[in-house]
mmCIF file of C-alpha atoms and ligand atoms in Angstrom:
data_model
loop_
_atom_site.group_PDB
_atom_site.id
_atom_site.type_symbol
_atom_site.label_atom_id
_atom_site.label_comp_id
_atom_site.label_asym_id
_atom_site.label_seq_id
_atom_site.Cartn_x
_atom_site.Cartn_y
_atom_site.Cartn_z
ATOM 1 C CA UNK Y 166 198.730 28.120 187.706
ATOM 2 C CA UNK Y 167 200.598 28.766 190.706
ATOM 3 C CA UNK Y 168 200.525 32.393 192.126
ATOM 4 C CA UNK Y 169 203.777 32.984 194.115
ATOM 5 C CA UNK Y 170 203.359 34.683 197.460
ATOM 6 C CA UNK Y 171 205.879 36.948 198.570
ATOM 7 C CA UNK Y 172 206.968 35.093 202.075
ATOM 8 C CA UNK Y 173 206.490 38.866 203.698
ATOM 9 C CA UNK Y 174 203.167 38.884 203.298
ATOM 10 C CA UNK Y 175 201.410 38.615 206.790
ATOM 11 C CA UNK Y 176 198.968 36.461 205.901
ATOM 12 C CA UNK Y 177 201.457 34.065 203.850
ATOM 13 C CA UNK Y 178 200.401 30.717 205.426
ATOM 14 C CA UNK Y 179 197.141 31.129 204.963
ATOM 15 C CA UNK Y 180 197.734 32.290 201.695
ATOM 16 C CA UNK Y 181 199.906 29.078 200.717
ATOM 17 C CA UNK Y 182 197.160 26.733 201.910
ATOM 18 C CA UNK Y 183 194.214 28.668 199.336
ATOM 19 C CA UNK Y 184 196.773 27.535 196.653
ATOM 20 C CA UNK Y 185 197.142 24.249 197.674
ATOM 21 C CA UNK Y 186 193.414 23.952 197.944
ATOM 22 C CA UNK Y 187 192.993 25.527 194.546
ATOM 23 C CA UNK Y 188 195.895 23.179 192.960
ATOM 24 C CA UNK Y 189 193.699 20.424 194.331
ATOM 25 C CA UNK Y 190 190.350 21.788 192.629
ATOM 26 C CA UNK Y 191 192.085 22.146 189.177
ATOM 27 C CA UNK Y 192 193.508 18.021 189.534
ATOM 28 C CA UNK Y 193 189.789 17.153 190.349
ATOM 29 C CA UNK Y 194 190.555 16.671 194.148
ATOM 30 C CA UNK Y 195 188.301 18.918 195.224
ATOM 31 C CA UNK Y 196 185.237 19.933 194.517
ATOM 32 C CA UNK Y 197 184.056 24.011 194.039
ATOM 33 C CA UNK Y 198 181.680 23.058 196.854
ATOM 34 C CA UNK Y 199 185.001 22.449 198.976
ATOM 35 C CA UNK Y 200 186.829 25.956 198.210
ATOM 36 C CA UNK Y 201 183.429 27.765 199.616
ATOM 37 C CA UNK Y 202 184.018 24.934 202.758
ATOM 38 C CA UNK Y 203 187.401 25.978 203.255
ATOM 39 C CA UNK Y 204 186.227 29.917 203.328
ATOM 40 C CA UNK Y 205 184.016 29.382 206.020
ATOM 41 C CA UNK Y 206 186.899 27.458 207.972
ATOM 42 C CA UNK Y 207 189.098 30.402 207.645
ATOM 43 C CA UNK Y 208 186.672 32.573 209.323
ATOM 44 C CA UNK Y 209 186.748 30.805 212.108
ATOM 45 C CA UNK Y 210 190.061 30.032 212.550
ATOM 46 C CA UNK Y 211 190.264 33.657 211.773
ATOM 47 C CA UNK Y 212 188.495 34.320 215.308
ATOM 48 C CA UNK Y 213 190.775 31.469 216.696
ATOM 49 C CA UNK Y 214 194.223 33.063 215.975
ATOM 50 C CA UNK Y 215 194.812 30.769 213.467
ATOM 51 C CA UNK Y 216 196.613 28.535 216.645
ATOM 52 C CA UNK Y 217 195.729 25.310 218.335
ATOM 53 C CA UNK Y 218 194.246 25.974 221.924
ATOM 54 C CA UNK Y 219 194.769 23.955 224.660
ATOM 55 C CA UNK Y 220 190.610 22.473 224.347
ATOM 56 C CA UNK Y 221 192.015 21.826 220.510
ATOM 57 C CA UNK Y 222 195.005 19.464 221.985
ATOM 58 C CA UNK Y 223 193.003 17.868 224.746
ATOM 59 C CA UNK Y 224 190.409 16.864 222.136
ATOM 60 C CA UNK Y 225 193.200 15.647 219.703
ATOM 61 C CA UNK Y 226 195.014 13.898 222.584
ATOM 62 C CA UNK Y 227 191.595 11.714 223.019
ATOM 63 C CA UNK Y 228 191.219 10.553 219.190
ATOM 64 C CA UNK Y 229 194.781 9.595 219.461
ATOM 65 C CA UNK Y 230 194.092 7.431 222.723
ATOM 66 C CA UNK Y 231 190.982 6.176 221.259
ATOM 67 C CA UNK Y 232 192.766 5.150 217.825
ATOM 68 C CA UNK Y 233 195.199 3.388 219.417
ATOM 69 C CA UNK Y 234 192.469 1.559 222.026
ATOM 70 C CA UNK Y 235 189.859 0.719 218.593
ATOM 71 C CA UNK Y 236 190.064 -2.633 216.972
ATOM 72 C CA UNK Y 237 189.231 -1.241 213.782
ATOM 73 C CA UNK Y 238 190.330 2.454 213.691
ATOM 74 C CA UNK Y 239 189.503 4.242 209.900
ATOM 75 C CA UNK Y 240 190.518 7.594 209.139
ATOM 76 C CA UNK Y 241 187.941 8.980 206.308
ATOM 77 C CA UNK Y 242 189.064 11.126 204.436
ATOM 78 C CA UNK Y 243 187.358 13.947 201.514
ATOM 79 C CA UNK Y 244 188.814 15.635 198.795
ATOM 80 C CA UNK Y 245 189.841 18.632 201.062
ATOM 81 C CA UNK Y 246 191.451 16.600 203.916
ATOM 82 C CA UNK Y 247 193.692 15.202 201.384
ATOM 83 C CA UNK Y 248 194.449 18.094 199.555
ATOM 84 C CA UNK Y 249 195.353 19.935 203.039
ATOM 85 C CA UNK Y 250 197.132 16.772 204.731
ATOM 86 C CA UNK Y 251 197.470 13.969 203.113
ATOM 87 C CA UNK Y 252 200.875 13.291 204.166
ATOM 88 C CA UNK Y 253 199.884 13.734 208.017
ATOM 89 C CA UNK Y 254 196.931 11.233 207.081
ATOM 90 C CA UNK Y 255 199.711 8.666 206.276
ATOM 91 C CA UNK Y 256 201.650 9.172 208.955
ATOM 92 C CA UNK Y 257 199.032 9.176 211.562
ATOM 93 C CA UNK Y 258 197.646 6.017 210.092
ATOM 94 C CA UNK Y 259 201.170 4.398 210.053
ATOM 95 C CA UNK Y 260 201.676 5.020 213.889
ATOM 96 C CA UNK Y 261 197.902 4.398 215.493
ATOM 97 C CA UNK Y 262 197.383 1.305 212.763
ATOM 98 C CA UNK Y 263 194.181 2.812 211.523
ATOM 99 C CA UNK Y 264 193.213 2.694 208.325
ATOM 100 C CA UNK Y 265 192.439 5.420 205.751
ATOM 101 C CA UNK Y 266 189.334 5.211 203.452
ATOM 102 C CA UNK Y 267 188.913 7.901 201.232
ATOM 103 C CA UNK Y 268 184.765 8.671 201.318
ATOM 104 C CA UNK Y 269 183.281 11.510 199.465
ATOM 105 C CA UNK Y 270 180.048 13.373 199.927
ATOM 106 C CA UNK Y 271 180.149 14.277 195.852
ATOM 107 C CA UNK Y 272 181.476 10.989 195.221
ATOM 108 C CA UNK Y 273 182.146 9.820 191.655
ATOM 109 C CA UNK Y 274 184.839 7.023 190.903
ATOM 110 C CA UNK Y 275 187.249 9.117 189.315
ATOM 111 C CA UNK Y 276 187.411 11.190 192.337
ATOM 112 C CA UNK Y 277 188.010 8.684 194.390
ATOM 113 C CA UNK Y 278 191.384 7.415 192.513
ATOM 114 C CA UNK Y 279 192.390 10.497 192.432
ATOM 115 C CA UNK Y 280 192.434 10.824 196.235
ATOM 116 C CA UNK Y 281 193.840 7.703 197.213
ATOM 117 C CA UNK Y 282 196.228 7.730 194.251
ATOM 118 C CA UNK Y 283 197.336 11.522 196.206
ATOM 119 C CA UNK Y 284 197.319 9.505 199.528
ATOM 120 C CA UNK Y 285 199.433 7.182 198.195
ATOM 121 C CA UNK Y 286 202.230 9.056 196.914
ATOM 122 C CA UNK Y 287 202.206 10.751 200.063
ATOM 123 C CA UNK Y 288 202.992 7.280 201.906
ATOM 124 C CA UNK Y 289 199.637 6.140 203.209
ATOM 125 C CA UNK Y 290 199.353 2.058 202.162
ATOM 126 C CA UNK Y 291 196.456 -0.253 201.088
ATOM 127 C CA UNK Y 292 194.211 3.333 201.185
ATOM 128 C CA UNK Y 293 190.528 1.752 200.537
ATOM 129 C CA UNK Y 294 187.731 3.514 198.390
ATOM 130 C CA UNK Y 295 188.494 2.197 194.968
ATOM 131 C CA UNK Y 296 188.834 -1.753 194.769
ATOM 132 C CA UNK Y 297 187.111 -2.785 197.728
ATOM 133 C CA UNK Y 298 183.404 -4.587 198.562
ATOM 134 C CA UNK Y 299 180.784 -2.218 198.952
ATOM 135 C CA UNK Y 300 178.357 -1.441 202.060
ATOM 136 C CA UNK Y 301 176.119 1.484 202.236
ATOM 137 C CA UNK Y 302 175.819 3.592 205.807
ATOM 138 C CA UNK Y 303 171.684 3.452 206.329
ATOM 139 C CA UNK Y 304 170.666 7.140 206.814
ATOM 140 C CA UNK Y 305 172.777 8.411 204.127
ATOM 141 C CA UNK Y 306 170.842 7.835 200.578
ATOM 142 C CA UNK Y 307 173.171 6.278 197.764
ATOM 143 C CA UNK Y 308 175.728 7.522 196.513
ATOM 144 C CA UNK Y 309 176.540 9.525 199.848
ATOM 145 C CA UNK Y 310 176.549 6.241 201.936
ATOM 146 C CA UNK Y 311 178.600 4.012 200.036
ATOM 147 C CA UNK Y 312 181.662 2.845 201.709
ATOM 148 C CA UNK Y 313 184.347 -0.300 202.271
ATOM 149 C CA UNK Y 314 182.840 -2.995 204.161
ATOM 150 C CA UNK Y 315 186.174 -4.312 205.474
ATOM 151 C CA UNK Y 316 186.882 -0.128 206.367
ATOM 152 C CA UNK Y 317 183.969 1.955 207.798
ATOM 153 C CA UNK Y 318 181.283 -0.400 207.647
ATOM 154 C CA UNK Y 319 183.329 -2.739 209.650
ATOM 155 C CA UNK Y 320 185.054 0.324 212.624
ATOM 156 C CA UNK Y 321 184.585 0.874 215.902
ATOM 157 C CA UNK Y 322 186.215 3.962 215.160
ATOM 158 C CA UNK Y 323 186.085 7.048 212.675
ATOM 159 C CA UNK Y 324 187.651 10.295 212.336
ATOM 160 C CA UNK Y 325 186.388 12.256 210.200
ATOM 161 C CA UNK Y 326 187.296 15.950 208.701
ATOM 162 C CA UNK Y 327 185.828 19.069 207.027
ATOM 163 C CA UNK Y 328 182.536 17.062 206.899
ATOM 164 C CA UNK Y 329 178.977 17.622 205.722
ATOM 165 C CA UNK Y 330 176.309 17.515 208.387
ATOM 166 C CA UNK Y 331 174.217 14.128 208.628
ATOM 167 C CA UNK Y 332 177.578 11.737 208.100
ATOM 168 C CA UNK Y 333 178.544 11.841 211.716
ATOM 169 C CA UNK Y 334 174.835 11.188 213.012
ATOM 170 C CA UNK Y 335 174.761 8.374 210.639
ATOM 171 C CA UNK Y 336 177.953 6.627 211.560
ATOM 172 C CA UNK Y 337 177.132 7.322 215.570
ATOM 173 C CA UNK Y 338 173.696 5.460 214.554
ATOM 174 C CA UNK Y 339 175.323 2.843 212.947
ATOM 175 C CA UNK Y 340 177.259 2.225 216.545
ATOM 176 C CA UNK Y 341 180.636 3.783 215.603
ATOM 177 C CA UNK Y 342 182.809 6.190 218.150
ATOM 178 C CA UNK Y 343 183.466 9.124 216.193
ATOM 179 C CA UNK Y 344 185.457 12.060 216.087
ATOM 180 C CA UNK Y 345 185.350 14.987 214.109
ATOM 181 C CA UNK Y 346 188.070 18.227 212.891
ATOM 182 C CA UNK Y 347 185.732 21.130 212.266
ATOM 183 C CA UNK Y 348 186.448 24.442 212.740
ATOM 184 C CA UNK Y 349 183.014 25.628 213.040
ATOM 185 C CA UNK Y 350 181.828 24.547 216.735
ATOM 186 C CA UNK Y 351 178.399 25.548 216.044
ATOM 187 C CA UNK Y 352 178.249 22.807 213.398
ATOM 188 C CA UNK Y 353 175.954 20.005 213.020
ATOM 189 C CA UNK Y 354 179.038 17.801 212.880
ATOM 190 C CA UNK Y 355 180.464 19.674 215.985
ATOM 191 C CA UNK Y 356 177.868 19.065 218.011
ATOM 192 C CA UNK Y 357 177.428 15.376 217.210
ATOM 193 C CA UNK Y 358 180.778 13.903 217.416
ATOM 194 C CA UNK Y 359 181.969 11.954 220.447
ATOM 195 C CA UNK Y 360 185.306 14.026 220.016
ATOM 196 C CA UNK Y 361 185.345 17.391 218.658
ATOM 197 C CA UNK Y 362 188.246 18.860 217.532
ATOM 198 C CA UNK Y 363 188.131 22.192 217.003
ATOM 199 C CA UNK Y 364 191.449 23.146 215.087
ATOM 200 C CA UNK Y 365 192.550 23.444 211.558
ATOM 201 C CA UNK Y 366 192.199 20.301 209.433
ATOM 202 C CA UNK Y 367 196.340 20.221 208.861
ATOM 203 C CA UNK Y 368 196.832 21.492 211.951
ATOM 204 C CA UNK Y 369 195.946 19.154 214.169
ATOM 205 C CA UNK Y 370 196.740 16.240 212.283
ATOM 206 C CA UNK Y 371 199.958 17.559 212.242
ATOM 207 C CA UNK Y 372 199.318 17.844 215.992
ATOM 208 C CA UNK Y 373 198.015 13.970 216.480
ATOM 209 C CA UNK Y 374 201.089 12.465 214.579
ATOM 210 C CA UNK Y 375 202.862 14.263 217.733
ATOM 211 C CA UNK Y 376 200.824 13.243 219.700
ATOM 212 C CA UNK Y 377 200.752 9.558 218.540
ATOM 213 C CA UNK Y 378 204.502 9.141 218.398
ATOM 214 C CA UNK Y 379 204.659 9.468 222.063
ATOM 215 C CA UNK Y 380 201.518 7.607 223.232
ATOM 216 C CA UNK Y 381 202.294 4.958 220.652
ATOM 217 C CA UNK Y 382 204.300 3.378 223.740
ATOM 218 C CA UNK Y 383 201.457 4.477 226.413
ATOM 219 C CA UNK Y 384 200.197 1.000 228.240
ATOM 220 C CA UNK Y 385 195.989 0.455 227.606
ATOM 221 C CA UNK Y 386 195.523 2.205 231.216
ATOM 222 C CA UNK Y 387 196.964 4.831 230.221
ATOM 223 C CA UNK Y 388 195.108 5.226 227.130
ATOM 224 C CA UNK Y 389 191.645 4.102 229.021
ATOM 225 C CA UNK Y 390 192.410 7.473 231.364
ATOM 226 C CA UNK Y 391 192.394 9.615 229.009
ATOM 227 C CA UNK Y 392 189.521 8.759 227.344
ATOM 228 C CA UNK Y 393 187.545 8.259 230.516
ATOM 229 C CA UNK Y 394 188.582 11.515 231.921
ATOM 230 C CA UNK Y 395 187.622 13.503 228.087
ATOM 231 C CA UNK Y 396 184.290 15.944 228.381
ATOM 232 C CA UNK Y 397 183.587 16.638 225.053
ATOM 233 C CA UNK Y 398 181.073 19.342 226.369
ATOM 234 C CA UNK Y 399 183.672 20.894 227.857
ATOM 235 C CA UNK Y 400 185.675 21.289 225.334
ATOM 236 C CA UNK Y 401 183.086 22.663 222.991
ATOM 237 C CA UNK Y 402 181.985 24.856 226.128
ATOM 238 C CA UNK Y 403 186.059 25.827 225.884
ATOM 239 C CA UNK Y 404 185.851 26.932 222.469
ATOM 240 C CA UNK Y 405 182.600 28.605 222.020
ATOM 241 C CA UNK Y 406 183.933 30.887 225.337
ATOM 242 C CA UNK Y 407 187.279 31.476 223.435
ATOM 243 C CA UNK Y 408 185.884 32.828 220.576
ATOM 244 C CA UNK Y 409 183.724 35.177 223.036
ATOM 245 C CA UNK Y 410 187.054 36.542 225.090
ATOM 246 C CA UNK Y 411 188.792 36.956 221.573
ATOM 247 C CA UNK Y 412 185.425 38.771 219.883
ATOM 248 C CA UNK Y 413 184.881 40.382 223.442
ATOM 249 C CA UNK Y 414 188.266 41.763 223.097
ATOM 250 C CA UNK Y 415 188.195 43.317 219.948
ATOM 251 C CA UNK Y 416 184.719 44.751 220.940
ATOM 252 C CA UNK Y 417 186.245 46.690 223.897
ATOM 253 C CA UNK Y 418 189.594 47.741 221.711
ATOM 254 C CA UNK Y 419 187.834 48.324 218.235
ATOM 255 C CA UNK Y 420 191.852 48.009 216.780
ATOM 256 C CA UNK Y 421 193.669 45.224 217.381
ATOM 257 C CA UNK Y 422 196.287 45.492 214.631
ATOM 258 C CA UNK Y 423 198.407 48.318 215.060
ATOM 259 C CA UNK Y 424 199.839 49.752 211.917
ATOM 260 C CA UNK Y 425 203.542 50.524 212.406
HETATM 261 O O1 PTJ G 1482 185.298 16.060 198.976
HETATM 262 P P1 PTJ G 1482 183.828 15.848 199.201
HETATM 263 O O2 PTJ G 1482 183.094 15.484 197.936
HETATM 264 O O3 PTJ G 1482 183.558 14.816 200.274
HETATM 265 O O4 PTJ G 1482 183.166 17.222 199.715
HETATM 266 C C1 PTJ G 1482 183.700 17.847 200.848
HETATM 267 C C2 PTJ G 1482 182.941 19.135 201.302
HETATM 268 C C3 PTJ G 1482 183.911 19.962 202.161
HETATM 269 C C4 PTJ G 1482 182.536 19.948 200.094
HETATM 270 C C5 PTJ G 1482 181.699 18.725 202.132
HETATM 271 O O5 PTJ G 1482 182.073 17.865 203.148
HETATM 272 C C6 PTJ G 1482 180.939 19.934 202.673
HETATM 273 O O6 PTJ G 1482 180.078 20.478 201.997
HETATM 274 O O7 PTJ G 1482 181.281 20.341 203.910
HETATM 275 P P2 PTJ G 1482 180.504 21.561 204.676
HETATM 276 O O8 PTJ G 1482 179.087 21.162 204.949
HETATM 277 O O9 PTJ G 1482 180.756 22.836 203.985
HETATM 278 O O10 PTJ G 1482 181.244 21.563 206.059
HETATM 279 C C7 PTJ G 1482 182.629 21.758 206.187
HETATM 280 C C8 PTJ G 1482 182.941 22.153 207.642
HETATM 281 O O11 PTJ G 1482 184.346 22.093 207.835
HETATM 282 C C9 PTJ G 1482 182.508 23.579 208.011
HETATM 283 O O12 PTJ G 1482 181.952 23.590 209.318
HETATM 284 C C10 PTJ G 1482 183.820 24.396 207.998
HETATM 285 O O13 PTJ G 1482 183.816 25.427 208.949
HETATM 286 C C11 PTJ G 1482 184.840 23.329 208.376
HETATM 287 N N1 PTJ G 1482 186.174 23.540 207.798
HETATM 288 C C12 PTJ G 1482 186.489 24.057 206.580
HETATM 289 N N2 PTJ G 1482 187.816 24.031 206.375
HETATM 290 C C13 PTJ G 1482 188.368 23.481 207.487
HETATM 291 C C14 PTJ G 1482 187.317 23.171 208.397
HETATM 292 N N3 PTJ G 1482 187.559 22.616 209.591
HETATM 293 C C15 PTJ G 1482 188.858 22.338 209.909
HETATM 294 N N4 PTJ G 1482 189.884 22.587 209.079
HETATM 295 C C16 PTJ G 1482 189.698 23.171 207.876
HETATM 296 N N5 PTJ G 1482 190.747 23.404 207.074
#
């Protein structure tokens, strides 16, 4: 059932994207496990201002660049990536060429159909998961590790989203470049990503199909600066001391929303 949200609300957005999330968990797209997820997102884009900040786009700028630069780019996606952007998956993966494997952490077969069926309809082609060869990711125990050998077995490249903690460290073992959307900077996945973007799942795909359509045309120097030039320390540096002006600025006011 679908609550309606009166579009006055303040918090309306946010509001719209806990329906679309719980939509998804009543068609089997995602899991309970990925409704708590999604909570602690919110908190901190809560702290964020719910905005993308300019460490956000610089780190979203560099996936982009290195999409475009990878022989074999793959965007993996979970039941909550696709229930939040699945249409922004298919676009981005129509203009950097990469390609889109769905890849679950409580994987089961029906779950996987279910996404890429979703991805589909949204206008993402040949989305791999379902009929495909197996490989499995060492470091990740079975059925965690399973994925498409011509997909992320085979990258140079991931992206990855809303993700548990050891898949990053495993695909960076297993020699990929990989960069991650999490909201939570203090994260596991956070702080072992080649590229961390910190920014809302939709967001800054939304952001990165933007992003893409412009550097699309970008010669390979171009693209080779701006990876070169990244500091993903920086940017994590960036956001952790965002969060402390925003938090330190509420500490000094104690009210920051004035009631009219
Ligand atoms: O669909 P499955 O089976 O692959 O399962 C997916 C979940 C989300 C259940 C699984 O990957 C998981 O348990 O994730 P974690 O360990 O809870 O981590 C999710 C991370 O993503 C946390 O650091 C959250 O802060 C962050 N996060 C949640 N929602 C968003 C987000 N980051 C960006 N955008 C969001 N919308």
């Amino acid at each position: 059932m679908h609550w309606r949200i009166p579009r006055s609300h303040p918090r309306y957005e946010s509001l719209i994207v806990r329906e679309m999330l719980v939509e998804a968990f009543m068609e089997g797209i995602v899991v309970p496990q990925g409704l708590i997820a999604h909570g602690r997102g919110e908190a901190f884009d809560y702290i964020l201002g719910e905005r993308s900040h300019p460490f956000a786009l610089l780190a979203e700028e560099a996936t982009v660049a290195s999409m475009l630069l990878a022989r074999r780019p793959v965007i993996s996606v979970n039941g909550n990536y696709a229930a939040l952007a699945a249409r922004e998956i298919a676009e981005l993966s129509r203009l950097t060429g990469a390609l889109v494997e769905v890849n679950l952490f409580y994987r089961t077969e029906e779950r996987v159909a279910k996404i890429a069926r979703l991805l589909e309809r949204e206008g993402a082609r040949n989305v791999l998961g379902v009929e495909c060869e197996k490989a499995q990711i060492e470091g990740l125990e079975s059925p965690r590790g399973i994925v498409c050998r011509e997909g992320i077995y085979a990258a140079d490249f991931v992206l990855v989203a809303i993700e548990d903690g050891d898949r990053t460290q495993a695909l960076r073992r297993a020699g990929k470049v990989v960069a991650a959307i999490d909201l939570n900077p203090f994260s596991r996945t956070a702080q072992t990503a080649h590229i961390t973007i910190v920014d809302e799942a939709r967001r800054a795909t939304k952001n990165m199909v933007e992003i893409a359509s412009k550097l699309k045309e970008a010669d390979r120097g171009r693209l080779e600066e701006i990876v070169k030039n990244y500091d993903n320390r920086r940017v994590l540096a960036e956001a952790f001391k965002t969060m402390m002006m925003r938090l330190s600025e509420a500490a000094e006011k104690g009210i920051i929303i004035e009631v009219p």
